Short mmCIF file of C-alpha atoms in Angstrom, two decimals:
data_model
loop_
_atom_site.label_atom_id
_atom_site.label_comp_id
_atom_site.label_asym_id
_atom_site.label_seq_id
_atom_site.Cartn_x
_atom_site.Cartn_y
_atom_site.Cartn_z
CA UNK A 17 -3.10 -23.69 -10.57
CA UNK A 18 -1.73 -22.15 -13.77
CA UNK A 19 2.02 -21.72 -13.74
CA UNK A 20 3.47 -18.24 -13.30
CA UNK A 21 5.75 -17.14 -16.07
CA UNK A 22 9.31 -16.47 -15.01
CA UNK A 23 10.97 -13.17 -15.75
CA UNK A 24 14.50 -14.58 -15.59
CA UNK A 25 16.50 -16.26 -18.32
CA UNK A 26 18.32 -19.54 -17.58
CA UNK A 27 21.58 -17.69 -16.82
CA UNK A 28 19.81 -15.27 -14.45
CA UNK A 29 20.00 -12.32 -16.88
CA UNK A 30 17.31 -10.34 -18.69
CA UNK A 31 17.38 -9.08 -22.19
CA UNK A 32 16.96 -5.33 -22.67
CA UNK A 33 13.32 -4.27 -22.52
CA UNK A 34 12.13 -7.59 -21.04
CA UNK A 35 9.49 -7.04 -18.37
CA UNK A 36 6.89 -9.42 -16.93
CA UNK A 37 4.34 -6.80 -15.91
CA UNK A 38 3.18 -4.39 -18.67
CA UNK A 39 2.23 -1.69 -16.15
CA UNK A 40 5.60 -1.92 -14.43
CA UNK A 41 7.38 -1.91 -17.76
CA UNK A 42 5.59 1.24 -18.88
CA UNK A 43 6.32 2.95 -15.59
CA UNK A 44 9.99 1.95 -15.80
CA UNK A 45 10.30 3.70 -19.11
CA UNK A 46 9.10 6.89 -17.38
CA UNK A 47 6.19 9.15 -18.05
CA UNK A 48 7.41 12.42 -16.48
CA UNK A 49 9.99 15.02 -17.44
CA UNK A 50 13.18 13.36 -18.75
CA UNK A 51 16.07 13.60 -16.27
CA UNK A 52 18.90 16.03 -16.97
CA UNK A 53 22.52 14.91 -16.52
CA UNK A 54 25.45 13.30 -18.21
CA UNK A 55 24.50 10.98 -21.09
CA UNK A 56 24.73 7.21 -20.88
CA UNK A 57 27.85 6.04 -22.78
CA UNK A 58 25.83 3.28 -24.48
CA UNK A 59 22.53 4.90 -25.51
CA UNK A 60 22.85 8.61 -24.63
CA UNK A 61 19.95 8.71 -22.15
CA UNK A 62 20.46 11.50 -19.55
CA UNK A 63 21.36 10.04 -16.14
CA UNK A 64 20.25 11.43 -12.80
CA UNK A 65 22.80 11.94 -10.05
CA UNK A 66 21.51 8.93 -8.08
CA UNK A 67 21.40 6.58 -11.08
CA UNK A 68 23.80 3.68 -10.81
CA UNK A 69 22.50 2.05 -13.97
CA UNK A 70 21.00 3.54 -17.11
CA UNK A 71 17.16 3.32 -16.80
CA UNK A 72 16.85 2.82 -20.58
CA UNK A 73 19.45 0.19 -21.43
CA UNK A 74 20.73 -1.01 -18.06
CA UNK A 75 24.38 -0.10 -18.67
CA UNK A 76 26.28 0.21 -15.39
CA UNK A 77 27.71 3.61 -14.65
CA UNK A 78 31.49 3.68 -14.46
CA UNK A 79 31.50 5.27 -11.00
CA UNK A 80 29.13 2.72 -9.50
CA UNK A 81 30.65 -0.36 -7.94
CA UNK A 82 28.34 -3.15 -6.82
CA UNK A 83 28.51 -4.18 -3.20
CA UNK A 84 30.22 -7.57 -2.86
CA UNK A 85 28.00 -10.26 -1.42
CA UNK A 86 30.42 -10.61 1.52
CA UNK A 87 29.53 -7.11 2.78
CA UNK A 88 25.95 -8.13 3.61
CA UNK A 89 24.52 -10.63 6.04
CA UNK A 90 21.01 -11.80 6.79
CA UNK A 91 19.08 -12.32 10.02
CA UNK A 92 15.89 -14.27 10.66
CA UNK A 93 13.62 -13.19 13.52
CA UNK A 94 12.51 -16.14 15.65
CA UNK A 95 9.50 -14.15 16.87
CA UNK A 96 7.75 -12.93 13.68
CA UNK A 97 9.76 -14.72 10.96
CA UNK A 98 10.96 -11.56 9.19
CA UNK A 99 14.25 -11.92 7.32
CA UNK A 100 16.42 -8.81 7.01
CA UNK A 101 19.58 -8.19 5.01
CA UNK A 102 22.00 -5.75 6.70
CA UNK A 103 25.58 -4.61 6.25
CA UNK A 104 28.27 -6.92 7.55
CA UNK A 105 29.38 -4.70 10.43
CA UNK A 106 26.38 -5.59 12.61
CA UNK A 107 26.61 -8.47 15.06
CA UNK A 108 23.38 -7.80 16.94
CA UNK A 109 20.05 -6.88 15.44
CA UNK A 110 16.60 -5.67 16.53
CA UNK A 111 13.71 -6.67 14.27
CA UNK A 112 11.96 -3.53 12.88
CA UNK A 113 8.64 -5.38 12.69
CA UNK A 114 8.28 -6.65 16.27
CA UNK A 115 11.30 -5.19 18.17
CA UNK A 116 12.49 -8.70 19.00
CA UNK A 117 16.22 -9.24 19.58
CA UNK A 118 15.89 -13.00 19.23
CA UNK A 119 17.35 -13.30 15.76
CA UNK A 120 19.69 -15.75 14.08
CA UNK A 121 22.11 -15.19 11.24
CA UNK A 122 21.73 -17.25 8.08
CA UNK A 123 23.10 -17.40 4.57
CA UNK A 124 20.78 -16.10 1.81
CA UNK A 125 21.96 -19.01 -0.36
CA UNK A 126 20.09 -21.35 1.99
CA UNK A 127 16.72 -19.87 1.09
CA UNK A 128 17.32 -19.95 -2.69
CA UNK A 129 15.02 -16.99 -3.13
CA UNK A 130 14.94 -15.03 -6.33
CA UNK A 131 16.49 -11.59 -6.51
CA UNK A 132 14.18 -8.57 -6.82
CA UNK A 133 13.49 -7.34 -10.35
CA UNK A 134 13.00 -3.66 -9.47
CA UNK A 135 13.48 -1.17 -6.66
CA UNK A 136 11.88 2.17 -5.81
CA UNK A 137 14.68 4.20 -4.16
CA UNK A 138 14.27 6.18 -0.96
CA UNK A 139 13.38 9.78 -1.81
CA UNK A 140 12.92 10.89 1.83
CA UNK A 141 16.14 11.07 3.85
CA UNK A 142 16.16 10.01 7.53
CA UNK A 143 16.45 13.68 8.55
CA UNK A 144 13.48 14.60 6.36
CA UNK A 145 11.54 11.65 7.79
CA UNK A 146 12.10 12.94 11.32
CA UNK A 147 11.03 16.46 10.29
CA UNK A 148 7.87 15.12 8.61
CA UNK A 149 7.07 13.07 11.69
CA UNK A 150 7.56 16.07 13.98
CA UNK A 151 5.47 18.39 11.80
CA UNK A 152 2.65 15.84 11.51
CA UNK A 153 2.41 14.93 15.19
CA UNK A 154 2.84 18.36 16.73
CA UNK A 155 -0.53 19.30 15.24
CA UNK A 156 -2.11 16.49 17.23
CA UNK A 157 -0.62 17.35 20.61
CA UNK A 158 -2.59 19.99 22.50
CA UNK A 159 -0.60 19.59 25.70
CA UNK A 160 2.92 18.69 26.81
CA UNK A 161 4.67 19.90 23.63
CA UNK A 162 8.06 19.60 25.31
CA UNK A 163 7.47 15.93 26.08
CA UNK A 164 6.42 15.30 22.49
CA UNK A 165 9.49 17.10 21.14
CA UNK A 166 11.72 15.01 23.39
CA UNK A 167 9.95 11.81 22.34
CA UNK A 168 10.30 12.59 18.64
CA UNK A 169 13.95 13.61 19.01
CA UNK A 170 14.68 10.17 20.46
CA UNK A 171 12.39 8.24 18.10
CA UNK A 172 13.95 5.19 16.46
CA UNK A 173 13.56 5.67 12.68
CA UNK A 174 14.85 2.83 10.50
CA UNK A 175 14.70 2.71 6.72
CA UNK A 176 13.99 -0.74 5.29
CA UNK A 177 13.47 -1.92 1.73
CA UNK A 178 10.43 -4.19 1.95
CA UNK A 179 9.56 -6.71 -0.80
CA UNK A 180 6.19 -6.54 -2.56
CA UNK A 181 4.78 -8.61 -5.39
CA UNK A 182 2.92 -7.17 -8.36
CA UNK A 183 1.11 -9.22 -10.99
CA UNK A 184 -0.39 -8.90 -14.43
CA UNK A 185 -3.15 -11.33 -15.40
CA UNK A 186 -5.73 -11.77 -18.14
CA UNK A 187 -9.23 -12.11 -16.64
CA UNK A 188 -12.11 -13.74 -18.53
CA UNK A 189 -15.61 -13.76 -17.04
CA UNK A 190 -18.91 -15.37 -17.97
CA UNK A 191 -21.64 -13.27 -16.39
CA UNK A 192 -25.40 -13.36 -15.96
CA UNK A 193 -27.76 -10.79 -14.44
CA UNK A 194 -31.26 -9.42 -14.49
CA UNK A 195 -31.36 -6.05 -16.26
CA UNK A 196 -33.91 -3.37 -15.44
CA UNK A 197 -35.01 -0.60 -17.79
CA UNK A 198 -37.14 2.30 -16.62
CA UNK A 199 -40.34 3.44 -18.32
CA UNK A 200 -42.90 5.98 -17.23
CA UNK A 201 -46.70 6.13 -17.21
CA UNK A 202 -49.17 8.85 -16.27
CA UNK A 203 -51.81 8.07 -13.68
CA UNK A 204 -54.79 10.03 -12.46
CA UNK A 205 -55.52 10.48 -8.76
CA UNK A 206 -57.92 12.46 -6.58
CA UNK A 207 -56.92 14.69 -3.66
CA UNK A 208 -58.56 17.34 -1.47
CA UNK A 209 -57.54 20.98 -1.81
CA UNK A 210 -59.19 23.66 0.33
CA UNK A 211 -61.96 21.25 1.25
CA UNK A 212 -62.73 20.35 -2.35
CA UNK A 213 -62.03 17.16 -4.25
CA UNK A 214 -59.53 17.74 -7.10
CA UNK A 215 -58.43 15.36 -9.86
CA UNK A 216 -54.78 15.52 -10.83
CA UNK A 217 -52.18 13.49 -12.77
CA UNK A 218 -48.68 12.38 -11.91
CA UNK A 219 -45.76 10.59 -13.57
CA UNK A 220 -44.96 7.14 -12.20
CA UNK A 221 -41.76 5.23 -12.90
CA UNK A 222 -41.96 1.51 -13.63
CA UNK A 223 -39.17 -1.01 -14.23
CA UNK A 224 -39.17 -3.74 -16.85
CA UNK A 225 -36.86 -6.65 -15.95
CA UNK A 226 -35.30 -9.19 -18.31
CA UNK A 227 -32.42 -11.70 -18.03
CA UNK A 228 -29.14 -11.12 -19.82
CA UNK A 229 -25.79 -12.94 -20.05
CA UNK A 230 -22.48 -12.31 -21.72
CA UNK A 231 -18.69 -12.29 -21.52
CA UNK A 232 -16.23 -9.73 -20.23
CA UNK A 233 -12.44 -9.84 -20.40
CA UNK A 234 -9.55 -7.49 -19.63
CA UNK A 235 -5.94 -7.33 -18.43
CA UNK A 236 -5.53 -6.48 -14.74
CA UNK A 237 -2.37 -5.22 -13.07
CA UNK A 238 -0.97 -2.71 -10.61
CA UNK A 239 -2.07 -4.25 -7.29
CA UNK A 240 0.79 -4.54 -4.75
CA UNK A 241 0.82 -7.58 -2.45
CA UNK A 242 3.00 -7.53 0.66
CA UNK A 243 5.88 -9.98 0.42
CA UNK A 244 6.52 -9.64 4.17
CA UNK A 245 4.59 -11.42 6.89
CA UNK A 246 5.67 -8.59 9.18
CA UNK A 247 3.92 -5.98 7.02
CA UNK A 248 0.15 -6.62 6.97
CA UNK A 249 -1.58 -5.89 3.67
CA UNK A 250 -3.77 -3.18 5.21
CA UNK A 251 -0.68 -1.19 6.21
CA UNK A 252 0.81 -1.55 2.74
CA UNK A 253 -2.49 -0.37 1.26
CA UNK A 254 -2.48 2.59 3.63
CA UNK A 255 1.03 3.63 2.60
CA UNK A 256 0.18 3.76 -1.08
CA UNK A 257 0.55 5.14 -3.64
CA UNK A 258 4.15 4.42 -4.56
CA UNK A 259 5.01 6.36 -7.71
CA UNK A 260 6.27 3.75 -10.17
CA UNK A 261 7.72 6.39 -12.47
CA UNK A 262 10.74 6.24 -10.13
CA UNK A 263 11.11 2.49 -10.63
CA UNK A 264 14.66 1.28 -11.26
CA UNK A 265 16.05 -2.09 -12.25
CA UNK A 266 17.39 -3.73 -9.10
CA UNK A 267 21.08 -3.44 -8.29
CA UNK A 268 22.80 -4.12 -4.93
CA UNK A 269 24.13 -0.54 -4.85
CA UNK A 270 20.63 0.75 -4.05
CA UNK A 271 20.77 -1.09 -0.71
CA UNK A 272 23.95 0.63 0.50
CA UNK A 273 23.26 2.13 3.93
CA UNK A 274 19.77 0.59 4.19
CA UNK A 275 18.32 -2.59 5.63
CA UNK A 276 16.47 -4.91 3.26
CA UNK A 277 13.98 -7.63 4.11
CA UNK A 278 13.91 -10.92 2.28
CA UNK A 279 10.42 -11.91 1.16
CA UNK A 280 8.61 -14.37 3.44
CA UNK A 281 5.42 -14.61 1.35
CA UNK A 282 6.15 -16.73 -1.71
CA UNK A 283 4.90 -15.92 -5.18
CA UNK A 284 2.15 -18.57 -5.18
CA UNK A 285 0.54 -17.28 -1.96
CA UNK A 286 0.87 -13.70 -3.14
CA UNK A 287 -0.79 -14.58 -6.45
CA UNK A 288 -3.79 -16.10 -4.66
CA UNK A 289 -4.17 -12.93 -2.57
CA UNK A 290 -3.88 -10.81 -5.71
CA UNK A 291 -6.49 -12.90 -7.52
CA UNK A 292 -8.98 -12.19 -4.75
CA UNK A 293 -8.47 -8.48 -5.27
CA UNK A 294 -8.66 -8.84 -9.05
CA UNK A 295 -11.85 -10.92 -8.76
CA UNK A 296 -13.47 -8.12 -6.72
CA UNK A 297 -12.27 -5.56 -9.27
CA UNK A 298 -13.62 -7.68 -12.12
CA UNK A 299 -17.01 -7.82 -10.39
CA UNK A 300 -17.09 -4.02 -10.05
CA UNK A 301 -16.03 -3.50 -13.65
CA UNK A 302 -18.62 -5.93 -15.00
CA UNK A 303 -21.29 -4.19 -12.91
CA UNK A 304 -20.29 -0.84 -14.41
CA UNK A 305 -20.46 -2.43 -17.88
CA UNK A 306 -24.08 -3.59 -17.49
CA UNK A 307 -26.64 -2.12 -19.92
CA UNK A 308 -29.99 -0.76 -18.85
CA UNK A 309 -30.75 1.53 -15.95
CA UNK A 310 -30.32 -0.94 -13.09
CA UNK A 311 -29.36 -4.57 -12.56
CA UNK A 312 -29.59 -7.27 -9.89
CA UNK A 313 -28.50 -10.89 -9.24
CA UNK A 314 -25.15 -10.37 -11.00
CA UNK A 315 -23.13 -13.61 -11.04
CA UNK A 316 -19.63 -14.13 -12.44
CA UNK A 317 -17.47 -17.10 -13.27
CA UNK A 318 -13.96 -15.70 -13.71
CA UNK A 319 -10.85 -17.45 -14.98
CA UNK A 320 -7.33 -16.01 -14.87
CA UNK A 321 -4.53 -16.86 -17.24
CA UNK A 322 -1.17 -15.55 -18.50
CA UNK A 323 -0.05 -14.64 -14.97
CA UNK A 324 3.25 -12.80 -14.73
CA UNK A 325 4.90 -11.43 -11.59
CA UNK A 326 7.54 -8.92 -10.54
CA UNK A 327 9.27 -8.62 -7.18
CA UNK A 328 9.83 -4.99 -6.17
CA UNK A 329 11.58 -3.44 -3.17
CA UNK A 330 9.70 -0.42 -1.79
CA UNK A 331 11.11 2.08 0.73
CA UNK A 332 9.47 2.16 4.17
CA UNK A 333 10.53 3.81 7.43
CA UNK A 334 9.71 1.94 10.64
CA UNK A 335 9.24 4.45 13.47
CA UNK A 336 9.09 3.70 17.21
CA UNK A 337 8.82 6.15 20.14
CA UNK A 338 7.20 6.64 23.55
CA UNK A 339 4.95 9.54 24.44
CA UNK A 340 2.68 10.20 27.41
CA UNK A 341 3.56 6.80 28.88
CA UNK A 342 2.53 4.90 25.74
CA UNK A 343 4.52 3.18 22.97
CA UNK A 344 3.77 4.12 19.36
CA UNK A 345 4.79 2.34 16.18
CA UNK A 346 4.31 4.06 12.82
CA UNK A 347 5.18 3.40 9.20
CA UNK A 348 6.21 6.04 6.67
CA UNK A 349 6.33 5.80 2.89
CA UNK A 350 10.00 6.44 2.13
CA UNK A 351 9.10 7.98 -1.21
CA UNK A 352 6.16 10.29 -0.35
CA UNK A 353 6.38 10.73 3.44
CA UNK A 354 2.85 9.40 4.05
CA UNK A 355 2.45 8.06 7.61
CA UNK A 356 0.15 5.27 8.84
CA UNK A 357 -0.30 3.69 12.25
CA UNK A 358 -1.71 4.55 15.66
CA UNK A 359 -0.71 8.14 16.39
CA UNK A 360 -1.05 10.34 19.49
CA UNK A 361 -4.43 12.03 19.23
CA UNK A 362 -5.96 15.17 20.61
CA UNK A 363 -8.53 13.19 22.55
CA UNK A 364 -6.03 12.16 25.19
CA UNK A 365 -5.15 15.79 25.83
CA UNK A 366 -8.82 16.78 25.79
CA UNK A 367 -9.72 14.07 28.30
CA UNK A 368 -6.86 15.17 30.53
CA UNK A 369 -8.00 18.78 30.39
CA UNK A 370 -11.59 17.69 31.06
CA UNK A 371 -10.55 15.76 34.18
CA UNK A 372 -8.66 18.79 35.49
CA UNK A 373 -11.69 21.02 34.89
CA UNK A 374 -14.00 18.59 36.71
CA UNK A 375 -11.63 18.41 39.68
CA UNK A 376 -11.40 22.20 39.80
CA UNK A 377 -15.20 22.55 39.74
CA UNK A 378 -15.61 20.01 42.55
CA UNK A 379 -13.04 21.81 44.68
CA UNK A 380 -14.66 25.19 44.07
CA UNK A 381 -18.12 23.81 44.83
CA UNK A 382 -16.90 22.29 48.05
CA UNK A 383 -15.20 25.51 49.05
CA UNK A 384 -18.39 27.48 48.29
CA UNK A 385 -20.53 25.13 50.41
CA UNK A 386 -18.08 25.37 53.25
CA UNK A 387 -18.16 29.17 53.11
CA UNK A 388 -21.99 29.24 53.04
CA UNK A 389 -22.18 26.88 55.97
CA UNK A 390 -20.11 29.11 58.21
#
């Protein structure tokens, strides 16, 4: 397998403007309205209130003090394998992925994992997350609103920075297909109108087929691969998009007050998963590139090279609550507020109302028969 280019220099530092992923690099530079605030002492770029480091040159703000490594500790869940970094005050821990309390403490130095390159900060506060959850689920509950309100008020909402991998690759494909081009001919036919035989003409479409082969190449990037075995890829896909314009170079200060999972999917496995997605995208793009009016039997032989990777921490809320005798687990995008997971639906309320109606009808029918029989 081709080697993946490293983003780190031998001493663990990056030079200014050095990014592995072109898409991530462009997003980091920002595409929206420039932030207003005090200028960076090094380059003069306006700094937002939450910025701990200058997004342009990386200079550390004077008021920002990095969290010492001693103020954080890590736990490994024996049930699902998730590894979470938390503040040092905690001596017991419940896994946000599987609710297991069977966890062990370990030193991050033992894993020798690389540090994240970038982080997307939480934009939704825990209070806002609870309000969004309440507003979204109240629309679904057609009965027992008080029970739902109580359930949501006691919901466990935990903000966790979850690692994801993103890659940039150069894809080269040799393709072959059968191309079809339409042409039209006029044919004469006989039909019966009002009992009489009538000759008419009509336009008939025909297709001329011929083989064709060629090459197609492009850079592919932007797909996020879950770096957590506790966060299935389909849930990560459902939570997207994450707006990369808010991307910041990683610093420990962003983790203050939040839990952070260590990645449990290594870069090689994530790259293979990403290549499968890129191969499918390459097939779609080559199909859209085909000449003619139609094609069939498209075959591709795709090679990837110049792979580069970035490790990003994305903000996710893990939500757990009980309602109507059932346990619900949801995920919320900590940047946009988008919610995924199995939610209370209206059907349960409708079924309950239907059962009550049926029971009432049976009782009334029985009472009516009893009265008529007297």
